[in-house]
Amino acid sequence: MNPVVEVSDLRKSYGGRAVVDGVSFTIGEGEIFGILGPNGAGKTTTVECISGLRVPDGGQIRVAGLDPAHDREAVTRVLGSQLQESELQAKLTVQEALELYAAFYPNPADWRALAERLGLTSMLKKRFGTLSGGQKQRLFIALALIGNPKIVVLDELTTGLDPRARRDTWEVVEDVRASGVTVLLVTHFMEEAQRLCDRIALIDQGRITALDTPQGLIARSAGSTVISFTPSTPIDDEELAALPALASVEHKNGRITLSGTDETVNAVISLLARNHITAHQLRVTDATLDDAFLNLTGATS
């Protein structure tokens, strides 16, 4: 894939504290690239530097070959943004917002076609202040796309949405990528990143701790398989700790959850058989991106 975003040794500090500390990655044309991390990890500052909204203290950024700090106007022609905190005047209608933003660009997208594509046609006359959270997010995606960008930045797109609206928004993001637009998605929702992203950069305390596909990150974590059960009688903690390839053990309300590998699962089954212990509600599942994130960073999501 041809790189459309290149970030090298990006650094940004506030009040002497490094918020972004040597971040480097590239985004290929047509990717959904995720930046994932806990609140305050440096995700938003990173994308604001990419978007030209902040000037880095060090490092280099190229967006379609342009420097966002020095080629700000040119970057706005190729990159659209939905910011973490966006708001419009409450009495502005959806159609008025689309027409206003279209006027900012020399060759805007057809706002009517964009409204149809994003399911906004039926609410063109509705005022912004009356829209639901999911409807507002669809509008902000439309506004980010109205300049016909090559790249769109979506920052914490589904925060505050209910599960149904969140999944509807995911389908919109997939449609955006299918139309040929590269997506830079910033999120702290593990399920969202696992569902949408081709590759993910895990950022913790301003640094990239891992960069891979979702499945690659899961495979790289120490606990790629999770086994959980409620034992009929207690199990000695020392025996659990001695299990091969064990990554973690959790006891909660009498239930035991272990993360490890297939070798760990086989050893647990043998341990239960030797001790004549019945495993009630036994579950064996693949680890999720949430498990991988906790294992790779030691952070909480």
Tab-separated table of C-alpha atoms in Angstrom:
chain	number	residue	atom	x	y	z
A	1	MET	CA	0.000	0.000	0.000
A	2	ASN	CA	1.195	3.504	-0.801
A	3	PRO	CA	1.642	5.511	2.410
A	4	VAL	CA	-0.686	8.515	2.634
A	5	VAL	CA	0.233	9.484	6.194
A	6	GLU	CA	3.803	9.275	7.509
A	7	VAL	CA	4.667	10.131	11.103
A	8	SER	CA	8.271	9.984	12.296
A	9	ASP	CA	9.481	10.582	15.870
A	10	LEU	CA	6.556	12.902	16.679
A	11	ARG	CA	6.956	14.803	19.961
A	12	LYS	CA	4.695	17.228	21.806
A	13	SER	CA	4.895	18.498	25.388
A	14	TYR	CA	2.737	20.705	27.584
A	15	GLY	CA	4.171	22.383	30.649
A	16	GLY	CA	7.296	20.247	30.472
A	17	ARG	CA	5.323	16.983	30.323
A	18	ALA	CA	5.735	14.845	27.210
A	19	VAL	CA	2.240	14.034	25.901
A	20	VAL	CA	3.511	12.486	22.662
A	21	ASP	CA	6.999	11.034	22.994
A	22	GLY	CA	8.609	9.731	19.803
A	23	VAL	CA	5.583	8.304	17.956
A	24	SER	CA	6.204	6.854	14.474
A	25	PHE	CA	3.902	5.034	12.034
A	26	THR	CA	2.654	5.088	8.450
A	27	ILE	CA	-0.890	4.671	7.111
A	28	GLY	CA	-1.434	2.994	3.769
A	29	GLU	CA	-3.898	4.146	1.154
A	30	GLY	CA	-7.321	2.597	1.734
A	31	GLU	CA	-6.616	1.448	5.303
A	32	ILE	CA	-8.678	1.877	8.413
A	33	PHE	CA	-5.821	2.591	10.801
A	34	GLY	CA	-6.617	2.697	14.495
A	35	ILE	CA	-4.962	4.583	17.315
A	36	LEU	CA	-6.002	2.894	20.517
A	37	GLY	CA	-5.229	3.713	24.114
A	38	PRO	CA	-6.569	4.853	27.480
A	39	ASN	CA	-7.734	8.396	28.152
A	40	GLY	CA	-4.799	10.790	28.281
A	41	ALA	CA	-2.482	8.486	26.325
A	42	GLY	CA	-1.718	11.117	23.645
A	43	LYS	CA	-4.108	9.878	20.940
A	44	THR	CA	-5.934	13.149	20.286
A	45	THR	CA	-2.761	15.249	20.385
A	46	THR	CA	-1.231	12.938	17.785
A	47	VAL	CA	-4.130	13.325	15.348
A	48	GLU	CA	-4.379	17.071	15.978
A	49	CYS	CA	-0.739	17.354	14.878
A	50	ILE	CA	-1.526	15.256	11.795
A	51	SER	CA	-4.532	17.468	11.035
A	52	GLY	CA	-2.476	20.653	11.392
A	53	LEU	CA	-4.367	21.842	14.459
A	54	ARG	CA	-1.258	21.687	16.637
A	55	VAL	CA	2.390	22.301	15.809
A	56	PRO	CA	4.692	19.467	16.951
A	57	ASP	CA	7.724	20.178	19.109
A	58	GLY	CA	9.740	17.654	17.105
A	59	GLY	CA	9.570	14.971	14.468
A	60	GLN	CA	8.141	14.957	10.964
A	61	ILE	CA	4.638	14.475	9.543
A	62	ARG	CA	3.590	14.083	5.927
A	63	VAL	CA	-0.035	13.896	4.805
A	64	ALA	CA	-0.221	13.021	1.096
A	65	GLY	CA	3.298	14.430	0.907
A	66	LEU	CA	2.356	17.687	2.649
A	67	ASP	CA	3.577	19.119	5.958
A	68	PRO	CA	0.462	19.960	8.043
A	69	ALA	CA	2.281	22.701	9.952
A	70	HIS	CA	3.480	24.552	6.842
A	71	ASP	CA	0.941	23.480	4.207
A	72	ARG	CA	-2.171	23.885	6.366
A	73	GLU	CA	-4.521	25.065	3.620
A	74	ALA	CA	-3.392	22.367	1.187
A	75	VAL	CA	-3.827	19.689	3.877
A	76	THR	CA	-7.452	20.753	4.418
A	77	ARG	CA	-8.078	19.833	0.770
A	78	VAL	CA	-6.990	16.219	1.274
A	79	LEU	CA	-7.870	15.559	4.936
A	80	GLY	CA	-11.254	15.826	6.632
A	81	SER	CA	-11.719	15.666	10.401
A	82	GLN	CA	-14.416	14.750	12.891
A	83	LEU	CA	-13.032	16.062	16.156
A	84	GLN	CA	-13.454	14.522	19.599
A	85	GLU	CA	-15.651	17.432	20.714
A	86	SER	CA	-17.766	18.869	17.886
A	87	GLU	CA	-20.755	21.156	18.093
A	88	LEU	CA	-22.939	23.248	15.787
A	89	GLN	CA	-25.382	26.065	16.449
A	90	ALA	CA	-28.527	24.414	17.805
A	91	LYS	CA	-30.945	26.089	15.361
A	92	LEU	CA	-28.895	25.238	12.270
A	93	THR	CA	-30.647	22.626	10.128
A	94	VAL	CA	-28.849	19.610	8.697
A	95	GLN	CA	-29.223	21.022	5.166
A	96	GLU	CA	-27.891	24.426	6.219
A	97	ALA	CA	-24.860	22.792	7.834
A	98	LEU	CA	-24.120	20.748	4.708
A	99	GLU	CA	-24.520	23.778	2.424
A	100	LEU	CA	-22.335	25.938	4.684
A	101	TYR	CA	-19.478	23.432	4.833
A	102	ALA	CA	-19.703	22.750	1.096
A	103	ALA	CA	-19.115	26.490	0.516
A	104	PHE	CA	-15.721	26.204	2.211
A	105	TYR	CA	-14.255	24.032	-0.587
A	106	PRO	CA	-13.515	24.752	-4.261
A	107	ASN	CA	-14.697	21.288	-5.383
A	108	PRO	CA	-17.001	19.927	-2.694
A	109	ALA	CA	-18.860	16.644	-2.795
A	110	ASP	CA	-22.520	16.742	-3.761
A	111	TRP	CA	-24.048	17.260	-0.336
A	112	ARG	CA	-27.361	15.741	-1.458
A	113	ALA	CA	-25.663	12.493	-2.490
A	114	LEU	CA	-23.647	12.538	0.737
A	115	ALA	CA	-26.802	12.993	2.792
A	116	GLU	CA	-28.417	10.064	1.015
A	117	ARG	CA	-25.357	7.871	1.526
A	118	LEU	CA	-25.246	8.611	5.255
A	119	GLY	CA	-28.970	8.330	5.894
A	120	LEU	CA	-29.540	12.051	6.460
A	121	THR	CA	-32.028	12.819	3.690
A	122	SER	CA	-35.095	12.409	5.877
A	123	MET	CA	-33.756	14.829	8.465
A	124	LEU	CA	-32.473	17.674	6.254
A	125	LYS	CA	-34.974	20.119	7.773
A	126	LYS	CA	-34.312	19.053	11.356
A	127	ARG	CA	-32.374	21.419	13.561
A	128	PHE	CA	-29.057	20.270	14.985
A	129	GLY	CA	-30.274	20.671	18.555
A	130	THR	CA	-33.045	18.108	17.997
A	131	LEU	CA	-30.821	15.347	16.570
A	132	SER	CA	-29.990	12.179	18.499
A	133	GLY	CA	-26.379	11.298	19.276
A	134	GLY	CA	-26.161	8.847	16.385
A	135	GLN	CA	-27.712	11.341	13.953
A	136	LYS	CA	-25.214	14.018	15.000
A	137	GLN	CA	-22.328	11.619	14.410
A	138	ARG	CA	-23.617	10.846	10.912
A	139	LEU	CA	-23.787	14.577	10.224
A	140	PHE	CA	-20.245	15.133	11.481
A	141	ILE	CA	-18.988	12.312	9.253
A	142	ALA	CA	-20.759	13.971	6.319
A	143	LEU	CA	-19.132	17.308	7.158
A	144	ALA	CA	-15.731	15.602	7.358
A	145	LEU	CA	-16.271	14.098	3.891
A	146	ILE	CA	-17.816	17.092	2.146
A	147	GLY	CA	-14.474	18.360	0.870
A	148	ASN	CA	-13.818	15.082	-1.009
A	149	PRO	CA	-10.797	14.206	1.170
A	150	LYS	CA	-8.392	11.343	0.564
A	151	ILE	CA	-8.101	10.820	4.330
A	152	VAL	CA	-10.626	11.287	7.113
A	153	VAL	CA	-9.802	11.492	10.832
A	154	LEU	CA	-12.511	10.191	13.170
A	155	ASP	CA	-11.672	10.940	16.815
A	156	GLU	CA	-13.660	9.085	19.506
A	157	LEU	CA	-16.483	8.750	17.011
A	158	THR	CA	-18.890	6.661	19.085
A	159	THR	CA	-18.277	7.914	22.618
A	160	GLY	CA	-21.623	8.417	24.353
A	161	LEU	CA	-23.646	6.454	21.812
A	162	ASP	CA	-25.872	3.541	22.756
A	163	PRO	CA	-24.888	0.071	21.437
A	164	ARG	CA	-27.304	0.201	18.476
A	165	ALA	CA	-26.162	3.667	17.354
A	166	ARG	CA	-22.541	2.614	17.816
A	167	ARG	CA	-22.936	-0.382	15.503
A	168	ASP	CA	-24.825	1.683	12.944
A	169	THR	CA	-21.930	4.157	12.965
A	170	TRP	CA	-19.440	1.315	12.442
A	171	GLU	CA	-21.289	0.361	9.264
A	172	VAL	CA	-20.991	3.974	8.075
A	173	VAL	CA	-17.217	3.899	8.656
A	174	GLU	CA	-16.923	0.672	6.661
A	175	ASP	CA	-18.904	2.283	3.829
A	176	VAL	CA	-16.569	5.307	3.899
A	177	ARG	CA	-13.530	3.060	3.460
A	178	ALA	CA	-15.294	1.103	0.704
A	179	SER	CA	-15.659	4.393	-1.208
A	180	GLY	CA	-11.846	4.712	-1.329
A	181	VAL	CA	-11.223	7.056	1.611
A	182	THR	CA	-8.424	6.214	4.053
A	183	VAL	CA	-9.640	6.321	7.665
A	184	LEU	CA	-7.638	7.245	10.761
A	185	LEU	CA	-9.788	6.108	13.676
A	186	VAL	CA	-9.029	7.161	17.240
A	187	THR	CA	-10.812	5.188	19.935
A	188	HIS	CA	-10.565	3.655	23.377
A	189	PHE	CA	-13.227	1.037	22.592
A	190	MET	CA	-11.472	-2.301	22.050
A	191	GLU	CA	-14.458	-3.909	20.313
A	192	GLU	CA	-14.668	-0.984	17.901
A	193	ALA	CA	-10.993	-1.232	16.987
A	194	GLN	CA	-11.145	-5.012	16.578
A	195	ARG	CA	-14.205	-4.764	14.323
A	196	LEU	CA	-13.040	-1.925	12.061
A	197	CYS	CA	-9.273	-1.610	11.902
A	198	ASP	CA	-6.814	-3.190	9.487
A	199	ARG	CA	-3.925	-2.211	11.760
A	200	ILE	CA	-3.739	-0.661	15.205
A	201	ALA	CA	-1.155	1.395	17.056
A	202	LEU	CA	-1.437	0.946	20.814
A	203	ILE	CA	-0.436	4.192	22.528
A	204	ASP	CA	0.241	4.392	26.236
A	205	GLN	CA	1.779	7.396	28.010
A	206	GLY	CA	2.666	9.059	24.715
A	207	ARG	CA	4.487	6.105	23.185
A	208	ILE	CA	3.542	3.305	20.818
A	209	THR	CA	3.741	0.061	22.768
A	210	ALA	CA	2.682	-2.187	19.876
A	211	LEU	CA	1.627	-1.871	16.225
A	212	ASP	CA	0.009	-4.751	14.332
A	213	THR	CA	-3.249	-6.119	12.978
A	214	PRO	CA	-5.906	-6.824	15.631
A	215	GLN	CA	-5.289	-10.569	15.374
A	216	GLY	CA	-1.544	-9.987	15.383
A	217	LEU	CA	-1.782	-8.029	18.615
A	218	ILE	CA	-3.898	-10.756	20.191
A	219	ALA	CA	-1.433	-13.436	19.072
A	220	ARG	CA	1.503	-11.427	20.462
A	221	SER	CA	-0.015	-11.134	23.915
A	222	ALA	CA	0.963	-13.690	26.495
A	223	GLY	CA	-2.627	-14.882	26.913
A	224	SER	CA	-4.076	-15.691	23.496
A	225	THR	CA	-6.617	-18.172	24.939
A	226	VAL	CA	-8.992	-17.665	27.882
A	227	ILE	CA	-10.468	-20.502	29.950
A	228	SER	CA	-13.034	-19.839	32.673
A	229	PHE	CA	-14.997	-22.143	34.985
A	230	THR	CA	-16.431	-22.560	38.460
A	231	PRO	CA	-14.711	-25.510	40.211
A	232	SER	CA	-16.780	-27.929	42.279
A	233	THR	CA	-14.112	-27.685	45.009
A	234	PRO	CA	-11.347	-25.130	45.564
A	235	ILE	CA	-8.088	-25.480	43.601
A	236	ASP	CA	-4.725	-24.845	45.204
A	237	ASP	CA	-3.290	-21.517	43.991
A	238	GLU	CA	0.183	-23.000	43.704
A	239	GLU	CA	-1.087	-25.613	41.268
A	240	LEU	CA	-2.696	-22.916	39.149
A	241	ALA	CA	0.452	-20.804	39.211
A	242	ALA	CA	2.468	-23.780	37.971
A	243	LEU	CA	0.383	-24.200	34.796
A	244	PRO	CA	2.474	-23.908	31.615
A	245	ALA	CA	2.287	-20.716	29.507
A	246	LEU	CA	-0.009	-19.095	32.076
A	247	ALA	CA	-0.382	-15.329	31.578
A	248	SER	CA	-2.856	-14.426	34.315
A	249	VAL	CA	-5.262	-15.816	36.912
A	250	GLU	CA	-8.411	-14.093	38.164
A	251	HIS	CA	-10.757	-15.230	40.948
A	252	LYS	CA	-14.203	-13.616	41.065
A	253	ASN	CA	-17.299	-14.859	42.898
A	254	GLY	CA	-15.949	-18.391	42.986
A	255	ARG	CA	-15.184	-18.408	39.267
A	256	ILE	CA	-11.653	-18.812	37.910
A	257	THR	CA	-10.505	-17.158	34.682
A	258	LEU	CA	-7.105	-18.079	33.230
A	259	SER	CA	-5.379	-16.648	30.184
A	260	GLY	CA	-2.622	-18.520	28.423
A	261	THR	CA	-2.320	-20.786	25.391
A	262	ASP	CA	-3.717	-24.111	24.205
A	263	GLU	CA	-1.010	-25.725	26.342
A	264	THR	CA	-2.511	-24.001	29.385
A	265	VAL	CA	-5.970	-25.315	28.521
A	266	ASN	CA	-4.740	-28.904	28.206
A	267	ALA	CA	-2.897	-28.613	31.526
A	268	VAL	CA	-6.004	-27.230	33.277
A	269	ILE	CA	-8.118	-30.123	32.038
A	270	SER	CA	-5.504	-32.602	33.285
A	271	LEU	CA	-5.348	-30.816	36.644
A	272	LEU	CA	-9.122	-31.007	37.045
A	273	ALA	CA	-9.165	-34.714	36.137
A	274	ARG	CA	-6.344	-35.595	38.570
A	275	ASN	CA	-8.130	-33.872	41.419
A	276	HIS	CA	-11.614	-35.162	40.487
A	277	ILE	CA	-12.868	-31.590	40.204
A	278	THR	CA	-15.875	-30.756	38.037
A	279	ALA	CA	-15.626	-27.539	36.008
A	280	HIS	CA	-19.078	-25.956	35.955
A	281	GLN	CA	-19.920	-23.598	33.078
A	282	LEU	CA	-16.581	-24.251	31.401
A	283	ARG	CA	-15.767	-21.743	28.655
A	284	VAL	CA	-12.722	-21.694	26.355
A	285	THR	CA	-12.463	-18.652	24.059
A	286	ASP	CA	-9.901	-16.752	22.056
A	287	ALA	CA	-8.528	-13.683	23.767
A	288	THR	CA	-9.981	-10.342	22.666
A	289	LEU	CA	-8.196	-7.132	21.797
A	290	ASP	CA	-9.113	-5.918	25.275
A	291	ASP	CA	-7.146	-8.838	26.774
A	292	ALA	CA	-4.218	-8.111	24.454
A	293	PHE	CA	-4.223	-4.402	25.320
A	294	LEU	CA	-4.104	-5.048	29.047
A	295	ASN	CA	-1.386	-7.630	28.579
A	296	LEU	CA	0.781	-5.555	26.221
A	297	THR	CA	0.510	-2.220	28.034
A	298	GLY	CA	-0.451	-2.973	31.608
A	299	ALA	CA	-2.997	-0.168	31.277
A	300	THR	CA	-6.722	-0.167	31.821
A	301	SER	CA	-9.090	0.530	28.957
